[in-house]
Amino acid sequence: MVFRKVHGGEADPLVFRRRFFLLLILCGTGLYFFANIQRVAVPGAIFDLLQSDLHLSAPGVTALGSVFMYVYALNQLLIGLFVSRYGGRRVILPGGFLFCLGSLCFPLSSGGWLYFSRALTGFGASSLYLALIDETIRASRKNYAIAVSLVITAGYAGGIVANAPFVALVRATGWQRALLGVAAATILFYGLFVVFSSRRKLPPVRRDVPFRFTPFFQVLGERNNRLVFLFSGINFGLYYVIQTVIGKKFLEDFCGFSSLHAAWILSLTGLISAVAGTLLAVLSRMTGDRRSVFCRVAGTVSLTVFALIALLLFFDIRSGWIALLFCLLAATGSMSSIVIPLLHDTNPRDLGGPAVCFMNFSFYLAVAVFGNLAGWLLKSFPPESVGGALVYSRNSYLAVFSVLAFASTAVFFCAMKLRERRSP
């Protein structure tokens, strides 16, 4: 290996190594950014366009999101094992290729191929998060906490871009060209990742790390873990089904927002969620690493928000204040910065990792289930055609939000029963 001279001196392998990992992580973060765009934009940001152009029912549109989430969720149980044994780069290389392929195929597909390409996109995207975290920790051993938070925040910015900026792009080019543009940018970042990865030898395979699912059963054997998974999974699922599936459509149909204004609200909720994650971690540290009190606040917010929206629907009060309720929900929608330390505090050291993997699985499984339910409940009452778009009635949304409000009671009661220290 030939290294460049540094400041006229001898070659410095350490400087070369740092630059290499910085470029690699930047490219990987770019892929994670586009994964968040794919996760949020389809179907939520372009619900009406997908429904009218592809002639899909409400369950058909929401299934485009659910099939992505089901595959994404199931893979969380496997990706952690692969990363532990093979390292992050070995997982991103094939996973990123499948992600690029699915992203490119979806806007060019029709019929059943739409769902296959979305599943392929979800399969590839699911490989990025844990693998990227592994590479970031490898590159920044001394300041890995800050580096990881920066990578996650940059990736989550994709969810913000996936609403208002993406809707503006769709207006200018059409949804297919917009998604093809996203796919092209994804392929560019993947190509750069492959190039930089090929410049340095892959780390050795850890053959001492076995493929065993036993730790997941051990994790599920603990009552407190089950409460954490139910609380965090349902809580995240309720927020994310608003963010990625029905929130924008609901603001348009029931509240009378324009498409772009509704998209700006969802971009704002994405920003609030990203900022709140860091803020909750800081507040937890300031209160002596307390965790359960923040979970109880989140449970109360979830129950309050969905109960109020259900009441507004019941009395047919079409208020723009619903957007404010969405923003309030976003502040406690993702509790990862609280729940991940809680799982490590309440489990033996060797079970902390499997517990976090199972929590990620519960997140996206809940989103997929709620997305499917929302689609079928919207269909329970016939929509009205307005300007070529299908507008769903108050009764349809009342059915959806009544179910979501009922689910929020589980979030509340699980939060009240959590403990934050491991039993002796």
Short mmCIF file of C-alpha atoms in Angstrom, two decimals:
data_model
loop_
_atom_site.label_atom_id
_atom_site.label_comp_id
_atom_site.label_asym_id
_atom_site.label_seq_id
_atom_site.Cartn_x
_atom_site.Cartn_y
_atom_site.Cartn_z
CA MET A 1 0.00 0.00 0.00
CA VAL A 2 1.38 3.41 -0.98
CA PHE A 3 0.56 6.33 1.30
CA ARG A 4 0.87 10.01 0.49
CA LYS A 5 3.30 12.15 2.41
CA VAL A 6 1.86 14.34 5.13
CA HIS A 7 3.28 17.87 5.53
CA GLY A 8 6.42 16.90 3.64
CA GLY A 9 7.15 14.05 6.05
CA GLU A 10 6.85 10.29 5.80
CA ALA A 11 3.70 8.48 4.83
CA ASP A 12 1.17 8.37 7.67
CA PRO A 13 -0.97 5.20 7.65
CA LEU A 14 -3.18 6.52 10.47
CA VAL A 15 -4.16 9.63 8.50
CA PHE A 16 -4.91 7.49 5.44
CA ARG A 17 -7.01 5.14 7.55
CA ARG A 18 -9.05 8.02 9.00
CA ARG A 19 -9.70 9.53 5.59
CA PHE A 20 -10.69 6.14 4.22
CA PHE A 21 -13.22 5.49 6.98
CA LEU A 22 -14.57 9.04 6.76
CA LEU A 23 -15.29 8.64 3.03
CA LEU A 24 -16.73 5.17 3.58
CA ILE A 25 -19.06 6.33 6.35
CA LEU A 26 -20.15 9.38 4.34
CA CYS A 27 -21.17 7.10 1.46
CA GLY A 28 -22.89 4.67 3.83
CA THR A 29 -24.73 7.54 5.51
CA GLY A 30 -25.87 8.68 2.06
CA LEU A 31 -27.36 5.23 1.45
CA TYR A 32 -29.12 5.36 4.83
CA PHE A 33 -30.44 8.85 3.95
CA PHE A 34 -32.02 7.48 0.75
CA ALA A 35 -33.36 4.45 2.64
CA ASN A 36 -35.29 6.86 4.85
CA ILE A 37 -36.65 8.64 1.77
CA GLN A 38 -37.90 5.31 0.40
CA ARG A 39 -39.37 4.36 3.77
CA VAL A 40 -41.31 7.62 4.21
CA ALA A 41 -42.17 8.81 0.69
CA VAL A 42 -43.92 5.61 -0.46
CA PRO A 43 -46.82 5.62 -0.06
CA GLY A 44 -47.37 8.53 2.34
CA ALA A 45 -46.12 11.50 0.31
CA ILE A 46 -47.68 10.37 -2.99
CA PHE A 47 -50.74 8.42 -1.81
CA ASP A 48 -53.19 10.03 -4.28
CA LEU A 49 -50.84 9.78 -7.27
CA LEU A 50 -50.10 6.11 -6.66
CA GLN A 51 -53.80 5.38 -6.24
CA SER A 52 -54.90 7.19 -9.40
CA ASP A 53 -51.99 6.31 -11.70
CA LEU A 54 -51.74 2.66 -10.67
CA HIS A 55 -55.51 2.15 -10.14
CA LEU A 56 -55.06 0.76 -6.65
CA SER A 57 -57.51 0.47 -3.76
CA ALA A 58 -56.61 1.93 -0.34
CA PRO A 59 -55.39 -1.50 0.89
CA GLY A 60 -53.34 -1.78 -2.31
CA VAL A 61 -51.63 1.57 -1.72
CA THR A 62 -50.93 0.98 1.97
CA ALA A 63 -49.57 -2.49 1.12
CA LEU A 64 -46.76 -0.78 -0.81
CA GLY A 65 -45.57 0.53 2.54
CA SER A 66 -46.43 -2.59 4.53
CA VAL A 67 -44.53 -5.05 2.32
CA PHE A 68 -41.43 -2.87 2.72
CA MET A 69 -41.91 -2.81 6.51
CA TYR A 70 -42.59 -6.54 6.93
CA VAL A 71 -39.37 -7.46 5.13
CA TYR A 72 -37.47 -4.70 6.93
CA ALA A 73 -38.74 -5.92 10.32
CA LEU A 74 -37.98 -9.62 9.81
CA ASN A 75 -34.47 -8.86 8.59
CA GLN A 76 -33.62 -7.00 11.81
CA LEU A 77 -33.39 -10.36 13.57
CA LEU A 78 -30.81 -11.60 11.04
CA ILE A 79 -28.77 -8.51 10.22
CA GLY A 80 -27.41 -8.20 13.75
CA LEU A 81 -26.05 -11.76 13.56
CA PHE A 82 -24.47 -11.17 10.15
CA VAL A 83 -22.88 -7.88 11.24
CA SER A 84 -21.42 -9.47 14.39
CA ARG A 85 -19.82 -12.24 12.35
CA TYR A 86 -18.94 -10.64 9.02
CA GLY A 87 -18.65 -6.93 9.82
CA GLY A 88 -20.58 -3.95 8.51
CA ARG A 89 -18.97 -3.62 5.08
CA ARG A 90 -19.63 -7.26 4.13
CA VAL A 91 -23.30 -6.72 4.93
CA ILE A 92 -23.68 -3.35 3.19
CA LEU A 93 -22.07 -4.51 -0.08
CA PRO A 94 -24.77 -7.07 -1.05
CA GLY A 95 -27.54 -5.29 0.87
CA GLY A 96 -26.80 -1.98 -0.84
CA PHE A 97 -26.90 -3.65 -4.25
CA LEU A 98 -30.37 -5.06 -3.58
CA PHE A 99 -31.49 -1.69 -2.24
CA CYS A 100 -30.35 0.03 -5.44
CA LEU A 101 -32.02 -2.62 -7.60
CA GLY A 102 -35.35 -2.34 -5.78
CA SER A 103 -35.23 1.48 -5.83
CA LEU A 104 -34.65 1.45 -9.59
CA CYS A 105 -37.26 -1.21 -10.38
CA PHE A 106 -40.21 0.21 -8.41
CA PRO A 107 -40.97 3.32 -10.54
CA LEU A 108 -40.64 1.15 -13.68
CA SER A 109 -42.91 -1.66 -12.42
CA SER A 110 -46.60 -2.49 -12.57
CA GLY A 111 -48.93 -5.11 -11.12
CA GLY A 112 -47.38 -7.62 -8.77
CA TRP A 113 -43.88 -6.41 -9.63
CA LEU A 114 -44.65 -3.23 -7.68
CA TYR A 115 -44.85 -5.21 -4.45
CA PHE A 116 -41.87 -7.40 -5.32
CA SER A 117 -39.68 -4.36 -5.99
CA ARG A 118 -40.82 -2.74 -2.72
CA ALA A 119 -39.98 -5.94 -0.84
CA LEU A 120 -36.57 -5.96 -2.53
CA THR A 121 -36.04 -2.32 -1.56
CA GLY A 122 -36.98 -3.08 2.05
CA PHE A 123 -34.70 -6.15 2.12
CA GLY A 124 -31.72 -4.11 0.97
CA ALA A 125 -32.50 -1.08 3.15
CA SER A 126 -32.75 -3.27 6.26
CA SER A 127 -29.04 -4.11 5.98
CA LEU A 128 -27.85 -0.52 6.32
CA TYR A 129 -28.58 0.71 9.85
CA LEU A 130 -26.82 -1.86 12.06
CA ALA A 131 -24.00 -2.35 9.55
CA LEU A 132 -23.37 1.40 9.31
CA ILE A 133 -23.34 1.72 13.10
CA ASP A 134 -20.78 -1.11 13.26
CA GLU A 135 -18.49 0.65 10.76
CA THR A 136 -18.91 3.99 12.54
CA ILE A 137 -17.92 2.51 15.90
CA ARG A 138 -14.94 0.79 14.25
CA ALA A 139 -13.79 4.14 12.82
CA SER A 140 -14.46 6.31 15.89
CA ARG A 141 -13.66 4.22 18.92
CA LYS A 142 -12.94 7.22 21.17
CA ASN A 143 -15.88 9.42 20.12
CA TYR A 144 -18.23 6.78 18.75
CA ALA A 145 -21.31 8.08 20.64
CA ILE A 146 -21.09 11.47 18.92
CA ALA A 147 -20.23 9.90 15.56
CA VAL A 148 -23.17 7.48 15.76
CA SER A 149 -25.61 10.26 16.68
CA LEU A 150 -24.42 12.35 13.71
CA VAL A 151 -24.81 9.41 11.33
CA ILE A 152 -28.32 8.64 12.59
CA THR A 153 -29.39 12.31 12.44
CA ALA A 154 -28.07 12.65 8.87
CA GLY A 155 -29.90 9.48 7.88
CA TYR A 156 -33.15 10.62 9.48
CA ALA A 157 -32.93 13.81 7.44
CA GLY A 158 -34.06 11.62 4.55
CA GLY A 159 -37.43 11.32 6.25
CA ILE A 160 -37.71 15.11 6.37
CA VAL A 161 -36.78 15.47 2.69
CA ALA A 162 -39.26 12.69 1.81
CA ASN A 163 -42.24 14.96 2.42
CA ALA A 164 -42.30 18.64 1.36
CA PRO A 165 -39.10 18.73 -0.76
CA PHE A 166 -39.98 15.41 -2.40
CA VAL A 167 -43.57 16.52 -3.07
CA ALA A 168 -42.22 19.70 -4.71
CA LEU A 169 -39.94 17.54 -6.90
CA VAL A 170 -42.88 15.29 -7.81
CA ARG A 171 -44.92 18.33 -8.84
CA ALA A 172 -42.12 19.40 -11.18
CA THR A 173 -41.21 16.01 -12.69
CA GLY A 174 -43.87 13.42 -11.80
CA TRP A 175 -43.54 10.70 -9.16
CA GLN A 176 -41.86 8.16 -11.43
CA ARG A 177 -39.10 10.51 -12.56
CA ALA A 178 -38.65 11.76 -9.00
CA LEU A 179 -38.16 8.21 -7.72
CA LEU A 180 -35.84 7.41 -10.63
CA GLY A 181 -33.80 10.45 -9.61
CA VAL A 182 -33.63 9.15 -6.04
CA ALA A 183 -32.60 5.73 -7.39
CA ALA A 184 -29.84 7.29 -9.53
CA ALA A 185 -28.44 9.18 -6.53
CA THR A 186 -28.62 5.97 -4.47
CA ILE A 187 -26.66 4.07 -7.13
CA LEU A 188 -24.03 6.84 -7.20
CA PHE A 189 -23.46 6.63 -3.44
CA TYR A 190 -23.41 2.83 -3.57
CA GLY A 191 -20.84 2.92 -6.37
CA LEU A 192 -18.63 5.24 -4.32
CA PHE A 193 -19.03 2.96 -1.30
CA VAL A 194 -17.88 -0.03 -3.39
CA VAL A 195 -14.88 1.91 -4.76
CA PHE A 196 -13.72 3.11 -1.35
CA SER A 197 -14.37 -0.29 0.21
CA SER A 198 -12.19 -2.00 -2.39
CA ARG A 199 -9.25 0.23 -1.40
CA ARG A 200 -8.83 -1.50 1.94
CA LYS A 201 -8.89 -5.13 3.02
CA LEU A 202 -12.06 -6.35 4.72
CA PRO A 203 -11.75 -7.21 8.42
CA PRO A 204 -11.46 -10.93 9.25
CA VAL A 205 -14.61 -13.01 9.67
CA ARG A 206 -15.35 -13.76 13.32
CA ARG A 207 -16.01 -17.48 13.04
CA ASP A 208 -16.35 -17.69 16.81
CA VAL A 209 -19.67 -15.80 16.56
CA PRO A 210 -22.39 -18.44 16.05
CA PHE A 211 -25.74 -18.05 14.31
CA ARG A 212 -28.06 -18.73 17.23
CA PHE A 213 -31.60 -17.55 17.91
CA THR A 214 -31.49 -18.74 21.51
CA PRO A 215 -30.72 -15.22 22.84
CA PHE A 216 -33.98 -13.93 21.34
CA PHE A 217 -35.95 -16.54 23.29
CA GLN A 218 -34.03 -15.63 26.44
CA VAL A 219 -34.86 -11.96 25.89
CA LEU A 220 -38.55 -12.72 25.38
CA GLY A 221 -38.57 -14.80 28.57
CA GLU A 222 -38.29 -11.62 30.65
CA ARG A 223 -41.61 -9.89 31.42
CA ASN A 224 -40.04 -6.44 31.51
CA ASN A 225 -38.56 -6.97 28.04
CA ARG A 226 -41.97 -7.92 26.68
CA LEU A 227 -43.42 -4.72 28.17
CA VAL A 228 -40.63 -2.68 26.60
CA PHE A 229 -41.19 -4.27 23.17
CA LEU A 230 -44.95 -3.72 23.33
CA PHE A 231 -44.55 -0.14 24.55
CA SER A 232 -41.81 0.94 22.13
CA GLY A 233 -43.04 -1.08 19.14
CA ILE A 234 -46.66 0.09 19.28
CA ASN A 235 -45.66 3.65 20.18
CA PHE A 236 -43.29 3.87 17.19
CA GLY A 237 -45.79 2.10 14.93
CA LEU A 238 -48.55 4.59 15.76
CA TYR A 239 -46.32 7.59 15.03
CA TYR A 240 -44.72 6.11 11.92
CA VAL A 241 -47.98 5.01 10.29
CA ILE A 242 -48.97 8.68 10.46
CA GLN A 243 -45.59 9.77 9.12
CA THR A 244 -45.29 7.25 6.28
CA VAL A 245 -48.78 6.07 5.31
CA ILE A 246 -51.91 8.06 6.16
CA GLY A 247 -50.90 11.32 7.86
CA LYS A 248 -50.59 13.47 4.75
CA LYS A 249 -53.70 11.95 3.15
CA PHE A 250 -55.70 12.54 6.35
CA LEU A 251 -54.66 16.20 6.57
CA GLU A 252 -55.77 16.68 2.97
CA ASP A 253 -59.07 14.77 3.14
CA PHE A 254 -60.36 15.72 6.59
CA CYS A 255 -58.60 18.97 7.51
CA GLY A 256 -58.60 20.53 4.04
CA PHE A 257 -54.83 21.08 3.76
CA SER A 258 -53.31 21.34 0.30
CA SER A 259 -50.91 18.58 -0.71
CA LEU A 260 -47.84 20.78 -0.24
CA HIS A 261 -48.99 22.25 3.09
CA ALA A 262 -49.74 18.77 4.43
CA ALA A 263 -46.29 17.65 3.26
CA TRP A 264 -44.66 20.55 5.13
CA ILE A 265 -46.44 19.45 8.32
CA LEU A 266 -45.06 15.92 7.91
CA SER A 267 -41.57 17.30 7.22
CA LEU A 268 -41.87 19.29 10.44
CA THR A 269 -42.88 16.19 12.41
CA GLY A 270 -39.84 14.37 11.01
CA LEU A 271 -37.59 17.22 12.16
CA ILE A 272 -39.21 17.28 15.60
CA SER A 273 -38.73 13.53 15.97
CA ALA A 274 -35.03 13.77 15.06
CA VAL A 275 -34.36 16.65 17.48
CA ALA A 276 -36.46 15.11 20.26
CA GLY A 277 -34.42 11.90 20.22
CA THR A 278 -31.25 13.81 21.14
CA LEU A 279 -33.08 16.07 23.60
CA LEU A 280 -34.60 13.10 25.45
CA ALA A 281 -31.15 11.53 25.81
CA VAL A 282 -29.80 14.79 27.30
CA LEU A 283 -32.75 15.15 29.68
CA SER A 284 -32.34 11.53 30.78
CA ARG A 285 -28.69 12.17 31.63
CA MET A 286 -29.60 15.38 33.49
CA THR A 287 -32.10 13.46 35.66
CA GLY A 288 -29.61 10.81 36.74
CA ASP A 289 -30.15 8.41 33.82
CA ARG A 290 -33.84 8.03 34.54
CA ARG A 291 -35.68 6.19 31.75
CA SER A 292 -39.14 5.05 32.84
CA VAL A 293 -40.49 8.55 33.52
CA PHE A 294 -39.92 9.49 29.85
CA CYS A 295 -41.66 6.30 28.73
CA ARG A 296 -44.65 7.23 30.89
CA VAL A 297 -44.75 10.70 29.35
CA ALA A 298 -44.69 9.11 25.89
CA GLY A 299 -47.52 6.73 26.82
CA THR A 300 -49.62 9.63 28.10
CA VAL A 301 -48.95 11.70 24.97
CA SER A 302 -49.85 8.81 22.67
CA LEU A 303 -53.14 8.09 24.42
CA THR A 304 -54.05 11.80 24.62
CA VAL A 305 -53.28 12.56 20.97
CA PHE A 306 -55.19 9.64 19.49
CA ALA A 307 -58.14 10.05 21.86
CA LEU A 308 -58.44 13.74 20.92
CA ILE A 309 -58.23 13.03 17.18
CA ALA A 310 -60.89 10.33 17.52
CA LEU A 311 -63.15 12.80 19.37
CA LEU A 312 -62.62 15.49 16.74
CA LEU A 313 -63.60 12.97 14.07
CA PHE A 314 -66.62 11.81 16.05
CA PHE A 315 -67.94 15.37 16.35
CA ASP A 316 -66.81 16.23 12.80
CA ILE A 317 -64.60 19.11 13.94
CA ARG A 318 -62.27 19.76 11.00
CA SER A 319 -59.60 21.69 12.83
CA GLY A 320 -56.11 22.57 11.71
CA TRP A 321 -55.06 21.97 15.31
CA ILE A 322 -54.77 18.30 14.37
CA ALA A 323 -51.46 19.25 12.78
CA LEU A 324 -50.27 20.43 16.20
CA LEU A 325 -51.31 17.08 17.69
CA PHE A 326 -49.19 15.34 15.05
CA CYS A 327 -46.23 17.48 16.09
CA LEU A 328 -46.81 16.61 19.76
CA LEU A 329 -46.91 12.92 18.85
CA ALA A 330 -43.64 13.26 16.91
CA ALA A 331 -41.85 14.51 20.04
CA THR A 332 -42.29 11.11 21.71
CA GLY A 333 -42.84 8.90 18.65
CA SER A 334 -39.35 7.41 18.59
CA MET A 335 -38.00 6.55 22.03
CA SER A 336 -34.85 4.75 20.88
CA SER A 337 -32.50 7.08 22.78
CA ILE A 338 -34.35 6.14 25.99
CA VAL A 339 -35.32 2.52 25.36
CA ILE A 340 -31.94 1.26 24.07
CA PRO A 341 -30.14 2.23 27.31
CA LEU A 342 -33.11 0.88 29.28
CA LEU A 343 -32.73 -2.52 27.59
CA HIS A 344 -29.00 -2.55 28.35
CA ASP A 345 -29.71 -1.58 31.98
CA THR A 346 -32.28 -4.34 32.51
CA ASN A 347 -30.58 -7.23 30.68
CA PRO A 348 -27.30 -9.13 31.15
CA ARG A 349 -24.49 -7.78 28.97
CA ASP A 350 -24.66 -10.65 26.46
CA LEU A 351 -28.41 -10.10 25.90
CA GLY A 352 -28.36 -6.33 25.39
CA GLY A 353 -27.61 -6.59 21.66
CA PRO A 354 -30.28 -9.23 20.90
CA ALA A 355 -32.80 -7.17 22.90
CA VAL A 356 -32.13 -4.09 20.74
CA CYS A 357 -32.42 -6.19 17.55
CA PHE A 358 -35.79 -7.51 18.71
CA MET A 359 -36.90 -3.98 19.56
CA ASN A 360 -36.07 -2.86 16.00
CA PHE A 361 -38.08 -5.82 14.74
CA SER A 362 -41.07 -4.76 16.88
CA PHE A 363 -40.84 -1.19 15.51
CA TYR A 364 -41.29 -2.05 11.86
CA LEU A 365 -43.63 -4.98 12.41
CA ALA A 366 -46.02 -2.58 14.18
CA VAL A 367 -45.78 -0.07 11.31
CA ALA A 368 -46.56 -2.81 8.77
CA VAL A 369 -49.56 -4.11 10.73
CA PHE A 370 -51.02 -0.64 11.34
CA GLY A 371 -50.46 0.25 7.68
CA ASN A 372 -52.41 -2.81 6.54
CA LEU A 373 -55.20 -2.11 9.02
CA ALA A 374 -55.45 1.53 7.92
CA GLY A 375 -55.84 0.50 4.30
CA TRP A 376 -58.66 -1.94 5.00
CA LEU A 377 -60.45 0.42 7.39
CA LEU A 378 -60.32 3.28 4.87
CA LYS A 379 -61.99 0.97 2.37
CA SER A 380 -64.83 0.18 4.82
CA PHE A 381 -66.73 3.28 3.62
CA PRO A 382 -66.87 4.27 -0.07
CA PRO A 383 -64.68 7.29 -0.96
CA GLU A 384 -65.79 10.25 -3.06
CA SER A 385 -63.98 11.17 -6.28
CA VAL A 386 -62.90 14.84 -6.23
CA GLY A 387 -60.77 16.22 -9.04
CA GLY A 388 -59.57 12.78 -10.02
CA ALA A 389 -58.48 11.88 -6.46
CA LEU A 390 -60.35 9.66 -4.02
CA VAL A 391 -61.32 11.49 -0.82
CA TYR A 392 -62.11 9.25 2.15
CA SER A 393 -64.97 10.12 4.47
CA ARG A 394 -65.02 11.11 8.12
CA ASN A 395 -66.41 7.64 8.94
CA SER A 396 -63.42 5.96 7.28
CA TYR A 397 -60.95 8.00 9.29
CA LEU A 398 -63.02 7.57 12.46
CA ALA A 399 -62.67 3.79 12.04
CA VAL A 400 -58.90 4.13 11.53
CA PHE A 401 -58.24 6.46 14.45
CA SER A 402 -60.54 4.56 16.81
CA VAL A 403 -58.35 1.48 16.29
CA LEU A 404 -55.19 3.56 16.71
CA ALA A 405 -56.60 5.13 19.89
CA PHE A 406 -57.36 1.65 21.27
CA ALA A 407 -53.78 0.58 20.49
CA SER A 408 -52.48 3.68 22.28
CA THR A 409 -54.04 2.42 25.52
CA ALA A 410 -51.62 -0.52 25.35
CA VAL A 411 -48.72 1.94 25.02
CA PHE A 412 -49.96 3.80 28.10
CA PHE A 413 -50.45 0.74 30.35
CA CYS A 414 -47.15 -0.90 29.30
CA ALA A 415 -45.30 2.35 30.02
CA MET A 416 -46.77 2.50 33.52
CA LYS A 417 -45.50 -1.02 34.34
CA LEU A 418 -41.90 -0.69 33.07
CA ARG A 419 -38.96 -0.91 35.43
CA GLU A 420 -35.60 0.63 34.62
CA ARG A 421 -33.16 -1.49 36.62
CA ARG A 422 -32.37 -5.18 36.40
CA SER A 423 -33.67 -7.31 39.24
CA PRO A 424 -30.91 -8.67 41.50
#
